[in-house]
Coordinates of C-alpha atoms in Angstrom, one line a residue:
Chain A
X1 CA 0.0 0.0 0.0
X2 CA 1.5 3.3 -1.0
X3 CA 0.0 5.5 1.7
X4 CA 1.9 8.7 2.4
X5 CA 1.5 8.7 6.1
X6 CA 4.0 11.2 7.3
X7 CA 4.0 13.0 10.6
X8 CA 3.1 16.2 8.8
X9 CA -0.1 14.8 7.3
X10 CA -3.2 16.9 8.2
X11 CA -4.9 15.8 11.4
X12 CA -7.7 13.4 10.5
X13 CA -10.2 11.8 12.8
X14 CA -10.4 8.4 11.4
X15 CA -13.2 7.9 13.7
X16 CA -16.3 6.1 14.9
X17 CA -19.3 8.3 15.6
X18 CA -22.8 7.3 16.4
X19 CA -26.1 9.0 17.1
X20 CA -29.2 7.1 18.3
X21 CA -32.7 8.1 19.3
X22 CA -34.5 6.5 22.2
X23 CA -37.8 7.0 23.9
X24 CA -37.4 10.5 25.3
X25 CA -34.1 11.8 23.7
X26 CA -30.9 10.9 22.0
X27 CA -27.5 9.3 22.8
X28 CA -24.4 10.5 20.9
X29 CA -21.2 8.4 21.1
X30 CA -17.7 8.6 19.7
X31 CA -14.2 7.3 20.1
X32 CA -11.3 9.6 21.0
X33 CA -8.5 9.0 18.5
X34 CA -7.1 11.9 16.3
X35 CA -4.4 10.7 14.0
X36 CA -1.8 12.4 11.7
X37 CA -1.0 9.6 9.4
X38 CA 0.2 6.7 11.6
X39 CA 0.8 8.9 14.6
X40 CA -2.0 9.3 17.2
X41 CA -1.9 13.1 17.7
X42 CA -4.6 13.0 20.5
X43 CA -5.6 9.8 22.1
X44 CA -8.3 11.4 24.3
X45 CA -10.0 13.9 22.0
X46 CA -13.6 15.0 22.5
X47 CA -15.4 14.6 19.2
X48 CA -18.8 15.5 20.5
X49 CA -19.1 19.2 20.4
X50 CA -21.8 21.5 21.8
X51 CA -23.7 23.8 19.4
X52 CA -26.4 25.0 21.8
X53 CA -27.7 23.9 25.2
X54 CA -29.8 21.3 23.6
X55 CA -28.0 20.4 20.4
X56 CA -24.6 18.6 20.0
X57 CA -22.7 17.4 16.9
X58 CA -20.4 14.4 16.4
X59 CA -17.4 15.3 14.2
X60 CA -15.5 13.0 11.8
X61 CA -13.1 13.5 8.9
X62 CA -10.8 16.4 8.9
X63 CA -10.4 17.7 12.4
X64 CA -9.8 21.3 11.2
X65 CA -12.8 21.3 8.8
X66 CA -15.2 19.9 11.3
X67 CA -14.1 22.3 14.0
X68 CA -14.5 25.3 11.7
X69 CA -18.0 24.2 10.6
X70 CA -19.1 23.7 14.2
X71 CA -17.8 27.1 15.2
X72 CA -19.6 28.9 12.4
X73 CA -22.9 27.0 13.1
X74 CA -22.6 27.7 16.9
X75 CA -22.2 31.4 16.1
X76 CA -25.3 31.5 13.8
X77 CA -27.3 29.4 16.2
X78 CA -26.5 31.7 19.0
X79 CA -27.8 34.7 17.0
X80 CA -30.8 32.8 15.9
X81 CA -31.7 31.8 19.6
X82 CA -31.5 35.5 20.6
X83 CA -33.8 36.6 17.8
X84 CA -36.2 33.7 18.3
X85 CA -36.3 34.1 22.1
X86 CA -36.3 30.4 22.6
X87 CA -33.9 27.5 22.1
X88 CA -33.2 26.6 18.5
X89 CA -34.6 23.3 17.1
X90 CA -32.4 20.4 16.1
X91 CA -33.7 20.7 12.6
X92 CA -32.5 24.3 12.3
X93 CA -29.1 23.4 13.6
X94 CA -28.8 20.5 11.2
X95 CA -29.9 22.7 8.3
X96 CA -27.2 25.3 9.0
X97 CA -24.6 22.6 9.1
X98 CA -25.9 21.2 5.8
X99 CA -25.8 24.5 4.1
X100 CA -22.1 25.0 5.0
X101 CA -21.2 21.5 4.1
X102 CA -23.0 21.6 0.7
X103 CA -21.9 25.0 -0.4
X104 CA -18.3 24.3 0.4
X105 CA -18.3 20.7 -0.7
X106 CA -15.2 21.2 -2.9
X107 CA -13.1 22.4 0.0
X108 CA -14.4 20.5 3.0
X109 CA -14.0 16.9 4.1
X110 CA -16.1 16.3 7.1
X111 CA -19.0 14.0 8.0
X112 CA -21.2 15.1 10.9
X113 CA -24.0 13.7 13.0
X114 CA -26.2 16.3 14.6
X115 CA -28.3 15.2 17.6
X116 CA -30.4 16.9 20.2
X117 CA -33.7 17.5 21.9
X118 CA -36.3 20.3 21.3
X119 CA -39.8 20.7 22.7
X120 CA -41.5 20.4 19.3
X121 CA -40.0 17.2 17.9
X122 CA -38.4 15.6 21.0
X123 CA -35.1 13.7 20.4
X124 CA -33.9 13.8 16.7
X125 CA -30.8 12.6 14.9
X126 CA -29.6 14.1 11.5
X127 CA -26.8 12.6 9.5
X128 CA -24.8 15.0 7.2
X129 CA -22.3 13.0 5.3
X130 CA -19.5 14.2 3.0
X131 CA -21.4 15.8 0.1
X132 CA -23.8 17.8 2.3
X133 CA -27.0 15.7 2.2
X134 CA -29.3 16.2 5.1
X135 CA -31.0 13.0 6.3
X136 CA -33.1 12.6 9.4
X137 CA -32.7 9.1 10.8
X138 CA -33.7 7.1 13.9
X139 CA -30.0 6.3 14.3
X140 CA -26.8 7.3 12.3
X141 CA -23.3 6.0 12.2
X142 CA -20.2 7.7 10.7
X143 CA -16.5 7.8 10.4
X144 CA -14.1 5.1 9.2
X145 CA -15.1 2.8 12.0
X146 CA -18.7 2.8 11.0
X147 CA -18.0 0.4 8.1
X148 CA -17.8 -2.4 10.7
X149 CA -21.1 -1.4 12.3
X150 CA -23.7 -1.6 9.6
X151 CA -24.4 -5.3 10.1
X152 CA -24.3 -4.9 13.9
X153 CA -27.0 -2.1 13.8
X154 CA -29.1 -3.9 11.3
X155 CA -29.4 -6.7 13.9
X156 CA -29.4 -4.8 17.2
X157 CA -31.3 -1.6 16.5
X158 CA -34.8 -1.4 17.8
X159 CA -37.3 1.5 18.0
X160 CA -38.3 3.0 21.4
X161 CA -35.4 1.8 23.6
X162 CA -34.9 3.1 27.1
X163 CA -32.0 5.5 27.8
X164 CA -29.9 2.7 29.5
X165 CA -30.5 0.3 26.5
X166 CA -29.6 3.0 24.0
X167 CA -26.4 4.0 25.8
X168 CA -25.3 0.4 26.2
X169 CA -25.9 -0.1 22.5
X170 CA -23.8 2.9 21.6
X171 CA -20.9 2.0 23.9
X172 CA -20.9 -1.6 22.6
X173 CA -20.9 -0.4 19.0
X174 CA -18.1 2.1 19.4
X175 CA -16.0 -0.5 21.3
X176 CA -16.6 -3.0 18.5
X177 CA -15.5 -0.5 15.9
X178 CA -12.4 0.4 17.9
X179 CA -11.5 -3.2 18.0
X180 CA -11.4 -3.5 14.2
X181 CA -10.7 0.0 12.9
X182 CA -7.0 1.1 13.3
X183 CA -8.0 4.7 13.0
X184 CA -10.4 4.6 15.9
X185 CA -9.3 4.1 19.5
X186 CA -8.8 5.5 23.0
X187 CA -11.9 6.0 25.1
X188 CA -15.6 6.1 24.4
X189 CA -17.4 9.3 25.2
X190 CA -21.2 9.5 25.2
X191 CA -23.6 12.5 25.5
X192 CA -27.2 11.9 26.5
X193 CA -29.7 14.7 25.6
X194 CA -33.3 14.8 26.7
X195 CA -35.9 17.2 28.1
X196 CA -34.1 17.3 31.4
X197 CA -30.8 18.4 30.0
X198 CA -27.4 16.9 29.0
X199 CA -25.3 14.2 30.6
X200 CA -21.8 13.4 29.6
X201 CA -20.3 10.0 30.2
X202 CA -16.8 8.6 29.8
X203 CA -15.7 5.0 29.4
X204 CA -11.9 4.5 29.6
X205 CA -10.4 2.0 27.2
X206 CA -9.7 -0.6 29.8
X207 CA -13.3 -0.6 31.0
X208 CA -14.6 -1.7 27.6
X209 CA -15.5 -5.3 27.0
X210 CA -12.9 -7.4 25.2
X211 CA -13.8 -8.9 21.9
X212 CA -12.5 -11.9 19.9
X213 CA -8.7 -12.3 20.2
X214 CA -8.2 -9.1 22.1
X215 CA -5.7 -9.1 25.0
X216 CA -6.1 -7.9 28.5
X217 CA -4.9 -4.3 28.8
X218 CA -1.5 -3.8 30.4
X219 CA -1.6 -0.7 32.5
X220 CA 2.0 -0.3 33.3
X221 CA 5.4 -1.6 32.4
X222 CA 6.0 -2.0 36.2
X223 CA 3.2 -4.6 36.3
X224 CA 5.0 -6.6 33.6
X225 CA 8.4 -6.3 35.3
X226 CA 7.0 -7.4 38.7
X227 CA 5.0 -10.3 37.2
X228 CA 6.2 -13.7 38.2
X229 CA 8.7 -15.4 35.8
X230 CA 6.9 -17.3 33.1
X231 CA 8.8 -20.5 33.7
X232 CA 10.1 -21.6 37.0
X233 CA 12.4 -24.5 36.6
Chain B
X1 CA -66.5 50.8 -13.2
X2 CA -63.9 48.7 -11.6
X3 CA -63.8 44.9 -11.9
X4 CA -64.7 43.2 -8.7
X5 CA -61.7 41.5 -7.1
X6 CA -59.2 43.8 -8.8
X7 CA -58.2 45.8 -5.8
X8 CA -57.0 43.3 -3.3
X9 CA -56.2 44.4 0.2
X10 CA -55.1 41.0 1.5
X11 CA -51.9 39.4 0.4
X12 CA -50.3 36.0 1.1
X13 CA -46.8 36.3 2.4
X14 CA -46.0 32.7 2.7
X15 CA -47.9 29.4 2.8
X16 CA -48.7 29.9 6.4
X17 CA -49.1 33.7 6.7
X18 CA -50.9 36.6 5.2
X19 CA -51.1 40.4 5.5
X20 CA -53.9 42.9 5.2
X21 CA -52.9 46.5 4.3
X22 CA -54.6 49.8 5.2
X23 CA -53.4 53.1 3.7
X24 CA -51.4 53.8 0.6
X25 CA -51.7 50.7 -1.6
X26 CA -48.4 51.2 -3.3
X27 CA -46.6 51.5 0.0
X28 CA -48.4 48.4 1.2
X29 CA -47.2 46.4 -1.9
X30 CA -43.6 47.3 -1.0
X31 CA -44.0 45.9 2.5
X32 CA -45.7 42.8 1.3
X33 CA -42.8 42.2 -1.2
X34 CA -40.3 42.6 1.6
X35 CA -42.2 40.3 3.9
X36 CA -42.3 37.6 1.2
X37 CA -38.6 38.0 0.6
X38 CA -37.9 37.7 4.4
X39 CA -40.0 34.6 4.7
X40 CA -38.5 32.7 1.8
X41 CA -35.0 33.7 2.8
X42 CA -35.5 32.5 6.4
X43 CA -36.8 29.2 5.1
X44 CA -33.8 28.7 2.8
X45 CA -31.4 29.4 5.6
X46 CA -33.1 27.7 8.6
X47 CA -35.0 25.0 6.9
X48 CA -38.3 25.7 8.6
X49 CA -41.2 28.2 7.8
X50 CA -40.5 31.5 9.4
X51 CA -42.1 31.8 12.9
X52 CA -44.8 34.6 12.8
X53 CA -43.1 36.5 15.6
X54 CA -39.9 36.6 13.7
X55 CA -41.7 37.7 10.5
X56 CA -43.5 40.5 12.4
X57 CA -40.2 41.7 13.8
X58 CA -38.5 41.8 10.5
X59 CA -41.3 43.7 8.8
X60 CA -41.5 46.1 11.8
X61 CA -37.7 46.6 11.6
X62 CA -38.0 47.4 7.9
X63 CA -40.9 49.9 8.4
X64 CA -38.9 51.5 11.3
X65 CA -35.9 51.8 9.1
X66 CA -37.8 54.3 6.9
X67 CA -38.3 56.6 9.9
X68 CA -34.5 56.9 10.6
X69 CA -33.2 58.9 7.7
X70 CA -34.1 62.3 6.4
X71 CA -34.0 61.1 2.8
X72 CA -36.6 58.4 3.4
X73 CA -40.3 58.9 4.1
X74 CA -42.2 56.6 6.4
X75 CA -44.5 54.1 5.0
X76 CA -48.0 55.4 4.6
X77 CA -49.8 52.3 5.7
X78 CA -50.4 50.0 8.6
X79 CA -50.5 46.3 8.2
X80 CA -52.1 43.4 10.1
X81 CA -50.2 40.1 9.8
X82 CA -51.7 36.8 10.6
X83 CA -50.0 33.4 10.6
X84 CA -49.9 29.9 11.9
X85 CA -46.7 28.3 13.1
X86 CA -45.5 25.7 15.6
X87 CA -46.8 27.8 18.4
X88 CA -50.3 28.1 16.9
X89 CA -52.1 30.9 15.2
X90 CA -50.9 34.5 15.9
X91 CA -51.9 38.0 15.0
X92 CA -49.5 41.0 14.8
X93 CA -50.0 44.6 13.7
X94 CA -47.3 46.9 12.4
X95 CA -47.8 50.7 12.3
X96 CA -46.0 53.2 10.2
X97 CA -43.8 54.2 13.1
X98 CA -42.4 50.7 13.2
X99 CA -44.2 49.7 16.4
X100 CA -45.3 46.1 16.3
X101 CA -47.4 44.2 18.9
X102 CA -49.1 40.8 19.1
X103 CA -52.8 41.1 19.4
X104 CA -55.9 39.0 20.0
X105 CA -57.9 41.5 18.0
X106 CA -56.8 44.5 16.0
X107 CA -58.1 47.1 13.6
X108 CA -56.6 49.8 11.4
X109 CA -58.0 52.4 9.0
X110 CA -60.7 55.0 9.2
X111 CA -63.2 53.0 11.3
X112 CA -60.6 51.5 13.7
X113 CA -61.9 53.0 16.9
X114 CA -65.5 51.8 16.3
X115 CA -64.2 48.5 15.1
X116 CA -62.0 48.0 18.2
X117 CA -65.0 48.7 20.4
X118 CA -66.9 46.0 18.6
X119 CA -64.0 43.5 18.8
X120 CA -63.8 44.0 22.6
X121 CA -67.4 42.9 22.9
X122 CA -66.6 39.5 21.5
X123 CA -65.6 36.5 23.6
X124 CA -62.6 35.5 21.4
X125 CA -61.5 32.5 23.4
X126 CA -64.9 30.8 23.0
X127 CA -65.2 31.4 19.2
X128 CA -64.4 29.1 16.4
X129 CA -62.7 30.3 13.3
X130 CA -65.9 30.1 11.3
X131 CA -67.8 32.2 13.8
X132 CA -64.9 34.6 13.8
X133 CA -65.3 35.1 10.0
X134 CA -69.0 36.0 10.5
X135 CA -68.3 38.4 13.4
X136 CA -65.6 40.2 11.4
X137 CA -67.9 40.7 8.5
X138 CA -70.6 42.1 10.8
X139 CA -68.1 44.6 12.2
X140 CA -66.9 45.7 8.8
X141 CA -70.4 46.4 7.7
X142 CA -71.3 48.1 10.9
X143 CA -68.5 50.6 11.0
X144 CA -68.9 51.5 7.3
X145 CA -70.4 54.9 7.1
X146 CA -73.0 54.9 4.2
X147 CA -72.9 58.6 3.8
X148 CA -69.3 59.4 4.0
X149 CA -67.5 56.3 2.7
X150 CA -67.6 55.0 -0.8
X151 CA -68.9 51.5 -1.7
X152 CA -66.6 48.7 -0.5
X153 CA -65.9 45.1 -1.4
X154 CA -65.5 42.7 1.5
X155 CA -62.4 40.5 1.4
X156 CA -61.8 37.9 4.1
X157 CA -59.0 35.4 4.5
X158 CA -58.0 33.0 7.2
X159 CA -55.3 30.7 8.5
X160 CA -56.6 27.9 10.7
X161 CA -56.9 24.2 11.1
X162 CA -59.8 24.1 8.7
X163 CA -57.6 25.7 6.0
X164 CA -54.8 23.2 6.9
X165 CA -52.7 26.0 8.4
X166 CA -52.5 27.7 5.0
X167 CA -53.4 31.3 4.3
X168 CA -56.3 31.3 2.0
X169 CA -59.4 33.3 1.0
X170 CA -62.4 31.9 3.0
X171 CA -64.5 29.6 0.9
X172 CA -67.2 31.3 -1.1
X173 CA -70.1 29.9 0.7
X174 CA -68.8 31.0 4.0
X175 CA -68.1 34.5 2.6
X176 CA -71.7 34.7 1.3
X177 CA -73.0 33.5 4.7
X178 CA -70.9 36.1 6.4
X179 CA -72.2 38.9 4.1
X180 CA -75.8 37.8 4.6
X181 CA -75.4 37.7 8.4
X182 CA -73.8 41.1 8.4
X183 CA -76.6 42.7 6.3
X184 CA -79.2 41.1 8.5
X185 CA -77.5 42.4 11.6
X186 CA -77.4 45.9 10.1
X187 CA -81.1 45.8 9.3
X188 CA -82.0 44.7 12.8
X189 CA -80.0 47.6 14.1
X190 CA -81.7 50.1 11.8
X191 CA -85.1 48.7 12.6
X192 CA -84.8 50.1 16.1

């Protein structure tokens, strides 16, 4: 494979991002690996970014592009909220993201999942992949790691889950993708949004379940050094 | 001599909202054009129909603009804006000064004082939209001064659940019913 993976390659978030609706709100989930080529530039990044009190976005693709788009939309949404006199709807946030993504499609490389809760529609997820399409979905997956999750969701997804079921599903899915996708890794972050507000959760890598052929995590070289000799003759 | 239906006072601004103009008709047309433009622009940016409150504020802001500079004259008309959005049906009025308020009942034009008095007699929270149409017709006929004012043509439009939250002229049969009821009410009053 002739991949030019130098240390000066642009920061990319080979990523796994997920957004899922449940009965009463949404759960957003993501891994935490930001890579420049083969080097992991940030192993604990936060890819779930706030746009307003009630709307968050999962970022994937180019780190710079997704950050800039989020910043612009946060700015416009803030103005919009002031004019409207009430919180912006998820649909409006998603539409603003879509307009920027579509109108600058030649320059940008970022796939986004917008999720939130508003009083008119409840919990909603909108997927905005590379070209700038806007699609409202009961759940959405994105990033390089999502390739390994299509079959998983086809089987495991169900309508009207509880908050606990939904979060468990998201954490399991991200952890499966991390296991198979070299560009995803680190910790799993989730954000739960509903009528009561926003809750952030954090699942460190060593707390995630181990899948087929995965090894127990080694926390420190000291543990290895102090371990008993493998063969005592 | 004029063709009936050729001097429209009520204009649709967007699918879900409409505007009635009182005053200089040409000025009114300018405001309607601006309102239409604001409404379509909002929808193309934000992806949802413009909330009525937002539309009223934008129109009021535009009307107010023309009171700020010496080289612009204020608009010579007032407008009543009605619309139906996610928060239900709403009514706003914008005056030439740029003032805009939300109302349960509003009137502008020559007979506005008398009309407002009549509106205040109504129990608005208990009325259906159909009943409202009839009451409005009665008020228009009542405040019309036969001696001083010239002949008029009644125009009524509505935005309600019955019109599927779209701004439309009321159906013909309802309009005729309203006119008939209004004329009867006038006769009853004159009979005293």
